PDB file of C-alpha atoms in Angstrom:
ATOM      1  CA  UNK M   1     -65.531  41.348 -50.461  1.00 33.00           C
ATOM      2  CA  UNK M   2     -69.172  41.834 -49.462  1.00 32.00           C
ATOM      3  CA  UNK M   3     -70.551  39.372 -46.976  1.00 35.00           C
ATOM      4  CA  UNK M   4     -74.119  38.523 -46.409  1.00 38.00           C
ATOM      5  CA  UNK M   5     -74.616  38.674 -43.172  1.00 36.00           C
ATOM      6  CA  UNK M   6     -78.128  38.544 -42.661  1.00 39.00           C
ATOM      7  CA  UNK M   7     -79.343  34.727 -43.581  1.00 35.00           C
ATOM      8  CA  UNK M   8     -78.130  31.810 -42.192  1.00 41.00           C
ATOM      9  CA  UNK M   9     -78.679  28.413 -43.400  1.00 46.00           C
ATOM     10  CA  UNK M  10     -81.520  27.161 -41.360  1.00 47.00           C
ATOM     11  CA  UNK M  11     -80.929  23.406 -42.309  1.00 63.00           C
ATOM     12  CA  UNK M  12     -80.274  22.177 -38.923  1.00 83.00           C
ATOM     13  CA  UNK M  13     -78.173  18.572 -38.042  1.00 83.00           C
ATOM     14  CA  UNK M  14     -79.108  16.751 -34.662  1.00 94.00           C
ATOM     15  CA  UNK M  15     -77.471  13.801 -33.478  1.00 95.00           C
ATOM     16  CA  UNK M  16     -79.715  10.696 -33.497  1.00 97.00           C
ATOM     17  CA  UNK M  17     -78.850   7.759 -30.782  1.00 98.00           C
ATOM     18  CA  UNK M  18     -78.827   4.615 -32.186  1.00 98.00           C
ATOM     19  CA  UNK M  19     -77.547   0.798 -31.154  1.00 98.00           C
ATOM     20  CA  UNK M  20     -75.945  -1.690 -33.048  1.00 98.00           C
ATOM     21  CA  UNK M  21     -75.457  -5.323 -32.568  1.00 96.00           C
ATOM     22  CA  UNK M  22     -72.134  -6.811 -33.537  1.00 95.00           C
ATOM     23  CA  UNK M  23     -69.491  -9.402 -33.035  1.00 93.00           C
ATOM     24  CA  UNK M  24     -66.840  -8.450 -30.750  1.00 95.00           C
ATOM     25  CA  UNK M  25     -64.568  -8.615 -33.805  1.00 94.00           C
ATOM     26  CA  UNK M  26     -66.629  -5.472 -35.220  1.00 95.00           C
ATOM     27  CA  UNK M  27     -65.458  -3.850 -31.945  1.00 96.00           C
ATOM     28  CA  UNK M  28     -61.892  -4.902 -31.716  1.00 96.00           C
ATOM     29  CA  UNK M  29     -61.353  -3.146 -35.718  1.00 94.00           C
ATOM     30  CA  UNK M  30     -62.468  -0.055 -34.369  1.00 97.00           C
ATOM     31  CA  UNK M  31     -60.266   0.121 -31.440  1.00 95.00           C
ATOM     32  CA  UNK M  32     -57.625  -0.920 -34.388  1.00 96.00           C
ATOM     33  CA  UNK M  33     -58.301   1.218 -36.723  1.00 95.00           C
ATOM     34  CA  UNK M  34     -60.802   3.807 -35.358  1.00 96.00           C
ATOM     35  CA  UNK M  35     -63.670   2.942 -37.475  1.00 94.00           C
ATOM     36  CA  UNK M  36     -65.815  -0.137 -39.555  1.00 94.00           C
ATOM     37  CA  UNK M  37     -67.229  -0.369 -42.786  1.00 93.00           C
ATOM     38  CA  UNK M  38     -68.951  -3.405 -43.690  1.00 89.00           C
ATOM     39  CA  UNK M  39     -67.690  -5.832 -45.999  1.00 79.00           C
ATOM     40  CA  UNK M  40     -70.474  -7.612 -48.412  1.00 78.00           C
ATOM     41  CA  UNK M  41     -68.100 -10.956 -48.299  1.00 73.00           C
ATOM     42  CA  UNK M  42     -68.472 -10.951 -44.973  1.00 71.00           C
ATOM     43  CA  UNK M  43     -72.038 -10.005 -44.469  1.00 70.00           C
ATOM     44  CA  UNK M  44     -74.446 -13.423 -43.569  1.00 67.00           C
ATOM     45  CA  UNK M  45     -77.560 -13.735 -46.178  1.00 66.00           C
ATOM     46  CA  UNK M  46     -75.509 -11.215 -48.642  1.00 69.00           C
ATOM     47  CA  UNK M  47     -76.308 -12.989 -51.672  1.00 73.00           C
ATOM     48  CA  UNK M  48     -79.794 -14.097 -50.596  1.00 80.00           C
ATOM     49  CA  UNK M  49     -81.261 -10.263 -50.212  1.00 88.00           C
ATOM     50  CA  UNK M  50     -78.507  -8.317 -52.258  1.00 89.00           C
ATOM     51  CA  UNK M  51     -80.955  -6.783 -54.310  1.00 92.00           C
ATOM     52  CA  UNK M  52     -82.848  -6.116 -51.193  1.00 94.00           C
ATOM     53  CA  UNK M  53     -79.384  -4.152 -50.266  1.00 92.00           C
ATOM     54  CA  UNK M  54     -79.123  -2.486 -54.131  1.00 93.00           C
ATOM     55  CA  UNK M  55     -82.786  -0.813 -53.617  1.00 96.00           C
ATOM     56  CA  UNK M  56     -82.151   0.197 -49.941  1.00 96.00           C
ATOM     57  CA  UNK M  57     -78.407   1.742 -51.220  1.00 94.00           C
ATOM     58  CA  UNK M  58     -80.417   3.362 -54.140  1.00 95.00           C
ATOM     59  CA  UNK M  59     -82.646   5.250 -51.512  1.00 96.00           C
ATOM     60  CA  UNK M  60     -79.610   5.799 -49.427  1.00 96.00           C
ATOM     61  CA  UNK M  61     -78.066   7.745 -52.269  1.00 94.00           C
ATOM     62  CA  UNK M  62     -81.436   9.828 -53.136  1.00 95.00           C
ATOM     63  CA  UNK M  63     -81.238  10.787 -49.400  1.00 94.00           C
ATOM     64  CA  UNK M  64     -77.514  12.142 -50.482  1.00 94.00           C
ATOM     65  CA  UNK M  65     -76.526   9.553 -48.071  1.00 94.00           C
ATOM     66  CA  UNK M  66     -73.625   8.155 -50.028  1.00 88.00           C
ATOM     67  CA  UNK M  67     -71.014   5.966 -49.052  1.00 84.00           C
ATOM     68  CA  UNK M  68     -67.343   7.654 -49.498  1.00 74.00           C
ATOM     69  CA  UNK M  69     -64.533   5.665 -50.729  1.00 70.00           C
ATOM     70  CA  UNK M  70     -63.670   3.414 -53.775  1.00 65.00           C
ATOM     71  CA  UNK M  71     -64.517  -0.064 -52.233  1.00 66.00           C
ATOM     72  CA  UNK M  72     -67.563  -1.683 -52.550  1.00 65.00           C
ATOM     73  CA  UNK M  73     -69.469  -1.981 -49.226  1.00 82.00           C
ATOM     74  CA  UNK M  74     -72.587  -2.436 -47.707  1.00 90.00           C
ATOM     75  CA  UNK M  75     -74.503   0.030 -44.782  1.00 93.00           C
ATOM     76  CA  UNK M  76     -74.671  -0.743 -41.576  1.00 95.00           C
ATOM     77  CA  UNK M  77     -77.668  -1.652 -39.395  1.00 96.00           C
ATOM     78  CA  UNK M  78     -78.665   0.051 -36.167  1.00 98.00           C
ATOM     79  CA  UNK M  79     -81.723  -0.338 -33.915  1.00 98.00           C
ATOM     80  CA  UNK M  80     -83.619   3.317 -33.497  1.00 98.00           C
ATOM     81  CA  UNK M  81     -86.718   2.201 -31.551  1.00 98.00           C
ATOM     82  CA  UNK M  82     -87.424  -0.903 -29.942  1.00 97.00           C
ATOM     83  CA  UNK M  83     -90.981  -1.513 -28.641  1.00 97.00           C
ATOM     84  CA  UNK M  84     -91.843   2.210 -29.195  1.00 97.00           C
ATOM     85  CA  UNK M  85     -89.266   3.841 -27.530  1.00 97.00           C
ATOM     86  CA  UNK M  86     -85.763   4.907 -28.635  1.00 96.00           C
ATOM     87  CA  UNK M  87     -83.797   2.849 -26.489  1.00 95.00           C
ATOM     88  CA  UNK M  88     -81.289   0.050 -26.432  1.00 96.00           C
ATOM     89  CA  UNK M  89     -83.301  -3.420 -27.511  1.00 96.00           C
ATOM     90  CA  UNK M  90     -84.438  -6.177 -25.314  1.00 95.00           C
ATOM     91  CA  UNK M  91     -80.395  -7.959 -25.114  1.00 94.00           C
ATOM     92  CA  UNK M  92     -82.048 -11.521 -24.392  1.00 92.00           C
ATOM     93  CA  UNK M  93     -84.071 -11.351 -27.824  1.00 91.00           C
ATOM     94  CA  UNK M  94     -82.088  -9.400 -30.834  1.00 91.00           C
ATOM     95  CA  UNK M  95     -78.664 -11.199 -30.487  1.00 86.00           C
ATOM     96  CA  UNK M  96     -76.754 -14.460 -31.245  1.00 84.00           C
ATOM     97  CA  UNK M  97     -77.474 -17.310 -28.262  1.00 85.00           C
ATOM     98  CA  UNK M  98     -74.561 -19.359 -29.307  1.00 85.00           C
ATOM     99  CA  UNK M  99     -71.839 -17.017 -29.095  1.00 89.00           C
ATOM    100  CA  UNK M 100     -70.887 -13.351 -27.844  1.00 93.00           C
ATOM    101  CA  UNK M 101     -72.453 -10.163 -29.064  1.00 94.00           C
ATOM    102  CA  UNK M 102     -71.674  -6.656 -28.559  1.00 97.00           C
ATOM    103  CA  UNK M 103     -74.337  -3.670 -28.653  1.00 97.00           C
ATOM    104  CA  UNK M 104     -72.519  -0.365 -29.423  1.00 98.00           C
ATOM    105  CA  UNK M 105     -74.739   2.879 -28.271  1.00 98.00           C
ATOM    106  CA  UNK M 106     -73.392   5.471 -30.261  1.00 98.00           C
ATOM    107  CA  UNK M 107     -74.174   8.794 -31.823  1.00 98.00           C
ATOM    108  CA  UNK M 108     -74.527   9.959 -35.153  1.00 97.00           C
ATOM    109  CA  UNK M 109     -75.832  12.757 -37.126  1.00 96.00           C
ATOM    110  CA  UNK M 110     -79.526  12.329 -38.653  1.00 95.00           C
ATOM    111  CA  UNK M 111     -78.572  13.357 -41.739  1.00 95.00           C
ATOM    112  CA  UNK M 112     -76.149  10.347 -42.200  1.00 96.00           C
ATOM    113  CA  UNK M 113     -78.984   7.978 -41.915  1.00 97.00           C
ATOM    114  CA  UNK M 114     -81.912   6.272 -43.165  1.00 98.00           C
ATOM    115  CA  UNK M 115     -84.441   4.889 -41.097  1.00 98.00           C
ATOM    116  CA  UNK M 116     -86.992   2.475 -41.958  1.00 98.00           C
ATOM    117  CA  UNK M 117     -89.869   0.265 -40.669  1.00 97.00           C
ATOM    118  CA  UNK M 118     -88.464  -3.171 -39.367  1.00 97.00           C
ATOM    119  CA  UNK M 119     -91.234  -5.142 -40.118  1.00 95.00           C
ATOM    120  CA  UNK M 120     -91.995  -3.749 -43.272  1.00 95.00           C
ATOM    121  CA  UNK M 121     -88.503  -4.277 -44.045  1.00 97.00           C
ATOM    122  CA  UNK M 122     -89.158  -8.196 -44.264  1.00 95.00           C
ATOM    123  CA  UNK M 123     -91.525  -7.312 -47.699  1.00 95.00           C
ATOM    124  CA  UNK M 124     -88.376  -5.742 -49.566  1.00 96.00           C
ATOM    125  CA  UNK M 125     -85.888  -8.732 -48.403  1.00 95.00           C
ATOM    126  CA  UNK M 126     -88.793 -11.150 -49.246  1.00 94.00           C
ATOM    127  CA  UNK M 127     -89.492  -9.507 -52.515  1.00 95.00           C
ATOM    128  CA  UNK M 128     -93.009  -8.839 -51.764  1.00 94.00           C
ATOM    129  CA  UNK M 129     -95.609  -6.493 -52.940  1.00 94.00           C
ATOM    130  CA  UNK M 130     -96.058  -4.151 -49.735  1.00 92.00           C
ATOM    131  CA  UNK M 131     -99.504  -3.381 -48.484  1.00 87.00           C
ATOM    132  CA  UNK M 132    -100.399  -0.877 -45.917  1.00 81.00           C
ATOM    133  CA  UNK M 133    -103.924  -1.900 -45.399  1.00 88.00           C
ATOM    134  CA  UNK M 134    -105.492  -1.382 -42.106  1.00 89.00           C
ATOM    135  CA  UNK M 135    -107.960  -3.834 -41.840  1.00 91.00           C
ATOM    136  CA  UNK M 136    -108.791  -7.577 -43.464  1.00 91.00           C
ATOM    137  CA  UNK M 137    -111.249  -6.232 -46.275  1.00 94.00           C
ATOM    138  CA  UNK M 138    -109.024  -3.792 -47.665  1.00 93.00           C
ATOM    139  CA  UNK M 139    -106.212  -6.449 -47.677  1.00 92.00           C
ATOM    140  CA  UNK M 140    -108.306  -8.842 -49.617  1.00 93.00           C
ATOM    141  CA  UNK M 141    -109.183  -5.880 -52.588  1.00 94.00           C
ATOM    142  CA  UNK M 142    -105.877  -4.798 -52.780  1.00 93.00           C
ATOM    143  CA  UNK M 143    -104.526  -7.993 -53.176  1.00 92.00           C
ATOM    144  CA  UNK M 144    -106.755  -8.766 -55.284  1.00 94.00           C
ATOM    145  CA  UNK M 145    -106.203  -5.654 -57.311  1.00 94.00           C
ATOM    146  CA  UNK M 146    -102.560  -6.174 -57.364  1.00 94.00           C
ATOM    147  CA  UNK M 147    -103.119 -10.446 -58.662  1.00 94.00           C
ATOM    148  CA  UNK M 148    -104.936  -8.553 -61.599  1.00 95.00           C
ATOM    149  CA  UNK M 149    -102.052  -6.414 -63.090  1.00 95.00           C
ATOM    150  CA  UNK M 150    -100.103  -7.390 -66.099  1.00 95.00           C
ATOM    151  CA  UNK M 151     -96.362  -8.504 -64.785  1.00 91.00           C
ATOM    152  CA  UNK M 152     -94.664  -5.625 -66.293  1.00 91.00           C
ATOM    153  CA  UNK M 153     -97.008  -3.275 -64.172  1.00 95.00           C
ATOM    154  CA  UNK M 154     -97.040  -5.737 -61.329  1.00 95.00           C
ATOM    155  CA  UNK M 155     -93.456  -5.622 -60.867  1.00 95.00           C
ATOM    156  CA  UNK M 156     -93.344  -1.617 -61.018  1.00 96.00           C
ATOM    157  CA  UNK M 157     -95.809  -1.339 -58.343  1.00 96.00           C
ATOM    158  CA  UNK M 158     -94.221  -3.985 -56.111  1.00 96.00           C
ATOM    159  CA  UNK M 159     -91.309  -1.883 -56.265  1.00 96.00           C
ATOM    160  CA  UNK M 160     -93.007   1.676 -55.482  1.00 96.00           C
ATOM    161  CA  UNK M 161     -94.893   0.031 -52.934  1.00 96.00           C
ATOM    162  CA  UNK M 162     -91.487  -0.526 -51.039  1.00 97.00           C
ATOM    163  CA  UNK M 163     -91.213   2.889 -50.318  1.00 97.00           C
ATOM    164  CA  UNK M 164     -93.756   2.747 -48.050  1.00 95.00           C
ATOM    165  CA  UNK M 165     -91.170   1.167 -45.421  1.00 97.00           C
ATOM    166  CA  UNK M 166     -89.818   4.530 -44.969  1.00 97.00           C
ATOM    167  CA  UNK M 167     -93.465   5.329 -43.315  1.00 96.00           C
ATOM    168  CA  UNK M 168     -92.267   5.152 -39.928  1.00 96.00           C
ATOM    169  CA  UNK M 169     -95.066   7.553 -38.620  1.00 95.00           C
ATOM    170  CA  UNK M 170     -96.401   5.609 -35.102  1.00 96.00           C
ATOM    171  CA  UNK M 171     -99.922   3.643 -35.973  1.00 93.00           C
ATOM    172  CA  UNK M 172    -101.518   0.416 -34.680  1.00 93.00           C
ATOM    173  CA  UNK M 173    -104.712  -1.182 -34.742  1.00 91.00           C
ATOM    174  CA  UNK M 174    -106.015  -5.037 -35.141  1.00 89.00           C
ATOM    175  CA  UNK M 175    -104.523  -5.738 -38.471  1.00 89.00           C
ATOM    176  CA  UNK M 176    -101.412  -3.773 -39.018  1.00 91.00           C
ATOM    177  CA  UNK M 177     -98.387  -1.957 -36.646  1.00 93.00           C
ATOM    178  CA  UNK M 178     -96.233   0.954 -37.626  1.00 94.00           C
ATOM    179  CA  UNK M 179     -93.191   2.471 -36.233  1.00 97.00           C
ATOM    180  CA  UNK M 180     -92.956   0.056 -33.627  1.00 97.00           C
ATOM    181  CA  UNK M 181     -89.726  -1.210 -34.476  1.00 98.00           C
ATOM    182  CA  UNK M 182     -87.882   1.033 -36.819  1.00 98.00           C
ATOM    183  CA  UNK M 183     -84.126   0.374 -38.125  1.00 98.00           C
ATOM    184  CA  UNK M 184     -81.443   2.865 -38.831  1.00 98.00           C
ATOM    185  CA  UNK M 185     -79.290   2.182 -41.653  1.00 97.00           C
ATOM    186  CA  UNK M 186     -75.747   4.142 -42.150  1.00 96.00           C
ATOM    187  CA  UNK M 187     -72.255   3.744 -43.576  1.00 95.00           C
ATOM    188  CA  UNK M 188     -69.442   4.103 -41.500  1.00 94.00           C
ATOM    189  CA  UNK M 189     -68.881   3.763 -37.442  1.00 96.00           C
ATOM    190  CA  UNK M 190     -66.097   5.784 -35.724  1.00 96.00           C
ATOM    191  CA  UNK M 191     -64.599   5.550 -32.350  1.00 97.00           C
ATOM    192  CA  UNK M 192     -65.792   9.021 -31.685  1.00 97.00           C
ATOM    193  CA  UNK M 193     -69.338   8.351 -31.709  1.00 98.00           C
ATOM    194  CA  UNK M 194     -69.063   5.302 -29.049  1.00 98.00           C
ATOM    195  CA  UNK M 195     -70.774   6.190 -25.922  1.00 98.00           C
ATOM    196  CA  UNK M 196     -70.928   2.467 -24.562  1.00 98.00           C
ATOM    197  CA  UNK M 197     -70.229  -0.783 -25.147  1.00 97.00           C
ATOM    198  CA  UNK M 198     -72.114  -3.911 -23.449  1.00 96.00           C
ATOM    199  CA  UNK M 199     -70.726  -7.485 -24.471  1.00 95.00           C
ATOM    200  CA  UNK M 200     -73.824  -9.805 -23.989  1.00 94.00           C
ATOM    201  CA  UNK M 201     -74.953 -13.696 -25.111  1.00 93.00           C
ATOM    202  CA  UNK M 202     -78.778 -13.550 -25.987  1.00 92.00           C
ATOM    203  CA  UNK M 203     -81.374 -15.824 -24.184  1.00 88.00           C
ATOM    204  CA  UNK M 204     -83.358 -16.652 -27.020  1.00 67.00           C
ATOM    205  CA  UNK M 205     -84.434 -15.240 -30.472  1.00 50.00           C
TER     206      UNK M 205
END
């Protein structure tokens, strides 16, 4: 059989570094079991921003980043950058002060995740119209623009506007910061992409 041997598929995979915060129960499972998936029953504010989820699972599966197995889960949630830098989060700030936490540094490949803007984030889960203006004036006019629209259009751009979370290109000024704090979201963890482990109560939120 003839064999092309001159092209090679140039479609490269990296790993991407990434930390998670978790109970130590998350932890102990994949010692268990060798892996976690998370459970929606399980998962705090579920039924508060589940359609928040559905839309962020719809753009999961555009990506081709598609859960495998028959039952029903949600993706998990991973810190990429933290204050500009890709690096394990401030520990006294991003966990649970009343009782342990674990942050898992681990490894994954890129194309197995989504990443996102963090603070944008909070427009999707809040069910906001998202605006990406850069200063006070064009704030005002677009909101102003957007009050105007019939609700039928209104709630179509709301939606499209959402995308704009996945804008994670590094900006700041006076009115608006970007790629600052950007989130990783992802399916499954394995005991094979652990590097460390760091059990930790946080100081304050």
């Amino acid at each position: 059989m003839w064999k092309n041997r001159h092209f090679k598929n140039h479609t490269e995979v990296h790993n991407m570094r990434l930390w998670t915060i978790q109970p130590p129960e998350v932890l102990d499972a994949i010692n268990k079991t060798g892996e976690f998936v998370c459970d929606p029953h399980l998962s705090e504010n579920y039924t508060d921003f589940k359609n928040a989820y559905a839309w962020l699972i719809d753009k999961m599966n555009e990506k081709n980043i598609v859960c495998i197995g028959d039952k029903p889960t949600l993706p998990l949630w991973a810190w990429h950058t933290y204050d500009w830098k890709n690096n394990c989060p401030d520990l006294d700030i991003v966990g649970r002060t009343d009782m342990p936490n674990v942050c898992i540094e681990f490894e994954i490949p890129d194309n197995q995740v989504l990443l996102s803007d963090f603070t944008a984030w909070h427009d999707v889960l809040n069910n906001w119209y998202s605006d990406d203006s850069t200063s006070e004036a064009e704030w005002q006019e677009n909101q102003t623009r957007y009050a105007e629209l019939p609700p039928n259009e209104k709630e179509q751009v709301k939606i499209k506007s959402w995308d704009k979370v996945f804008d994670i290109s590094p900006f700041e000024n006076k009115w608006i910061t970007r790629g600052r704090f950007i989130q990783a979201t992802f399916w499954r963890l394995t005991k094979d992409m652990i590097i460390s482990t760091k059990e930790f109560v946080s100081k304050e939120y």
